[in-house]
Amino acid sequence: MSYYFCIVGTKDNPLFEHEFGTSKQGGDGIARFREEARHMNQFIVHSSLDIVEEVQWLNGQMYLKNIDRFQNNYISCFLTGGTIKFLLLHLPSTPAPSSTTSSRASTSIAANPTSQATEDAIRQFMMEVYEVWVKTIMNPFYRVNMEVKSPVFRQRVAAAGRKYL
């Protein structure tokens, strides 16, 4: 599965972007978005912001699960207390053709983006990124809606992606 993670500020401006692939079940951690569709990731994520604004008042949760779907891409959202939005676009990997399919393959994270195991993995990823986010914004030099350029933050987001996704 390929992932595009974006943190969107209170003024709907991108604060952080990171693209990665699955590291579970033999994945190499490289995003496999098609080259002609790669430039659309930011557009797809930002087009789901209207849905986030509708859903955030209906649900008292910080993790909003799958909020939108565009073609074969799914968008999951996590809201912070300061209305910063963590958006994760995930593109399921196409299953390799095989003559026998095991029940384990059909329950893998990459095979079913709406399964409970996938939702739990994404929620854990979002919670870990949220902890790193809180530590980052506590920096006295950070201003609200300022783009995060820290290589340490990027490494920790990538590590959380490898750990859970």
Coordinates of C-alpha atoms in Angstrom, one line a residue:
M1 CA 0.0 0.0 0.0
S2 CA 1.2 3.5 -0.8
Y3 CA 0.7 6.4 1.6
Y4 CA 0.7 10.2 1.3
F5 CA 0.6 11.9 4.7
C6 CA -0.2 15.6 5.0
I7 CA -0.6 17.9 8.0
V8 CA -3.0 20.8 7.2
G9 CA -3.0 24.0 9.3
T10 CA -6.0 26.0 10.5
K11 CA -5.9 28.1 7.3
D12 CA -6.0 25.0 5.1
N13 CA -2.3 25.4 4.3
P14 CA 0.0 22.4 4.2
L15 CA 2.4 22.3 7.1
F16 CA 4.1 18.9 6.4
E17 CA 4.0 16.3 3.6
H18 CA 5.5 12.9 3.5
E19 CA 5.1 10.0 1.0
F20 CA 5.9 6.4 1.8
G21 CA 5.0 2.8 1.2
T22 CA 4.2 -0.1 3.4
S23 CA 6.9 -1.8 5.4
K24 CA 4.8 -4.7 6.5
Q25 CA 4.6 -8.1 4.9
G26 CA 7.7 -7.7 2.8
G27 CA 7.2 -4.1 1.7
D28 CA 10.2 -2.0 1.0
G29 CA 8.8 1.3 2.3
I30 CA 8.7 3.0 -1.1
A31 CA 5.4 4.6 -2.3
R32 CA 4.0 3.0 -5.5
F33 CA 1.8 5.8 -6.7
R34 CA 1.6 5.9 -10.5
E35 CA 3.8 8.7 -11.9
E36 CA 0.9 10.4 -13.8
A37 CA -1.3 10.4 -10.6
R38 CA 1.4 11.4 -8.1
H39 CA 0.9 15.1 -8.6
M40 CA -2.8 14.6 -7.7
N41 CA -2.2 13.4 -4.1
Q42 CA -2.1 16.9 -2.7
F43 CA -5.3 17.9 -4.6
I44 CA -7.1 14.7 -3.5
V45 CA -6.2 15.3 0.2
H46 CA -7.2 19.0 0.1
S47 CA -10.5 18.2 -1.6
S48 CA -11.5 16.2 1.4
L49 CA -11.2 19.2 3.8
D50 CA -14.8 20.1 3.2
I51 CA -15.9 16.7 4.4
V52 CA -13.6 17.0 7.4
E53 CA -15.2 20.2 8.4
E54 CA -18.7 18.6 8.2
V55 CA -17.7 15.5 10.1
Q56 CA -15.7 17.2 12.9
W57 CA -18.9 18.7 14.4
L58 CA -20.9 15.4 14.2
N59 CA -18.3 13.3 15.9
G60 CA -16.6 14.0 19.2
Q61 CA -13.6 11.8 18.3
M62 CA -10.2 13.0 17.2
Y63 CA -9.7 10.1 14.8
L64 CA -12.4 10.3 12.1
K65 CA -11.4 7.1 10.3
N66 CA -12.1 6.9 6.5
I67 CA -13.8 10.1 5.6
D68 CA -13.5 10.2 1.8
R69 CA -12.7 8.0 -1.2
F70 CA -11.5 9.1 -4.6
Q71 CA -11.3 6.4 -7.2
N72 CA -9.2 3.8 -5.4
N73 CA -7.7 6.2 -2.9
Y74 CA -8.9 6.4 0.7
I75 CA -8.5 9.4 3.0
S76 CA -8.3 9.0 6.8
C77 CA -8.3 12.0 9.1
F78 CA -7.1 12.9 12.7
L79 CA -8.0 16.2 14.2
T80 CA -5.9 17.9 16.9
G81 CA -7.4 20.1 19.6
G82 CA -6.2 23.1 17.7
T83 CA -8.0 22.0 14.6
I84 CA -4.8 21.0 12.8
K85 CA -5.7 18.1 10.4
F86 CA -3.6 15.0 9.9
L87 CA -4.7 13.5 6.5
L88 CA -3.5 10.2 5.2
L89 CA -4.2 9.2 1.7
H90 CA -3.7 5.5 1.2
L91 CA -3.8 3.6 -2.1
P92 CA -4.3 -0.2 -1.6
S93 CA -1.8 -2.3 -3.4
T94 CA -3.1 -4.5 -6.2
P95 CA -3.0 -8.1 -5.1
A96 CA -0.5 -10.2 -7.0
P97 CA -2.3 -12.8 -9.2
S98 CA -2.0 -16.3 -7.7
S99 CA -3.9 -19.5 -8.1
T100 CA -4.4 -19.9 -4.3
T101 CA -5.3 -17.1 -2.0
S102 CA -5.0 -17.6 1.7
S103 CA -7.3 -16.1 4.3
R104 CA -4.3 -14.4 5.8
A105 CA -3.6 -12.4 2.6
S106 CA -7.2 -11.1 2.5
T107 CA -6.9 -9.7 6.0
S108 CA -3.6 -8.0 5.4
I109 CA -3.4 -4.2 5.8
A110 CA -2.5 -3.8 2.1
A111 CA -5.4 -6.0 0.9
N112 CA -8.3 -4.3 2.6
P113 CA -8.2 -0.6 3.4
T114 CA -11.5 -0.6 5.3
S115 CA -10.8 -3.6 7.6
Q116 CA -10.6 -3.2 11.3
A117 CA -6.9 -4.1 11.4
T118 CA -6.2 -1.4 8.9
E119 CA -8.2 1.1 10.9
D120 CA -6.3 0.2 14.1
A121 CA -2.9 0.5 12.4
I122 CA -3.8 3.9 10.9
R123 CA -5.2 5.1 14.3
Q124 CA -2.0 4.0 16.1
F125 CA 0.1 5.7 13.4
M126 CA -1.9 8.9 13.8
M127 CA -1.6 8.8 17.6
E128 CA 2.2 8.4 17.4
V129 CA 2.5 11.3 14.9
Y130 CA 0.3 13.3 17.2
E131 CA 2.7 12.8 20.1
V132 CA 5.6 13.9 18.0
W133 CA 3.6 16.8 16.7
V134 CA 2.9 18.0 20.3
K135 CA 6.6 17.9 21.1
T136 CA 7.3 19.9 17.9
I137 CA 4.9 22.7 18.5
M138 CA 6.0 23.1 22.1
N139 CA 9.3 24.5 20.6
P140 CA 9.3 28.2 21.6
F141 CA 10.4 29.1 18.0
Y142 CA 7.4 27.4 16.4
R143 CA 4.5 29.7 15.3
V144 CA 1.0 28.6 14.5
N145 CA 0.6 27.5 10.9
M146 CA 4.3 27.5 10.3
E147 CA 5.6 24.8 8.0
V148 CA 7.5 22.0 9.8
K149 CA 10.9 21.5 8.1
S150 CA 12.6 19.6 10.9
P151 CA 14.5 16.5 9.7
V152 CA 13.9 14.9 13.1
F153 CA 10.2 15.3 12.7
R154 CA 10.3 13.7 9.2
Q155 CA 12.4 10.8 10.5
R156 CA 9.9 10.1 13.4
V157 CA 6.9 10.2 11.0
A158 CA 8.7 7.8 8.7
A159 CA 9.6 5.5 11.7
A160 CA 5.9 5.5 12.8
G161 CA 4.9 4.6 9.2
R162 CA 7.4 1.7 9.2
K163 CA 6.2 0.6 12.6
Y164 CA 2.4 0.6 12.0
L165 CA 1.8 0.7 8.3

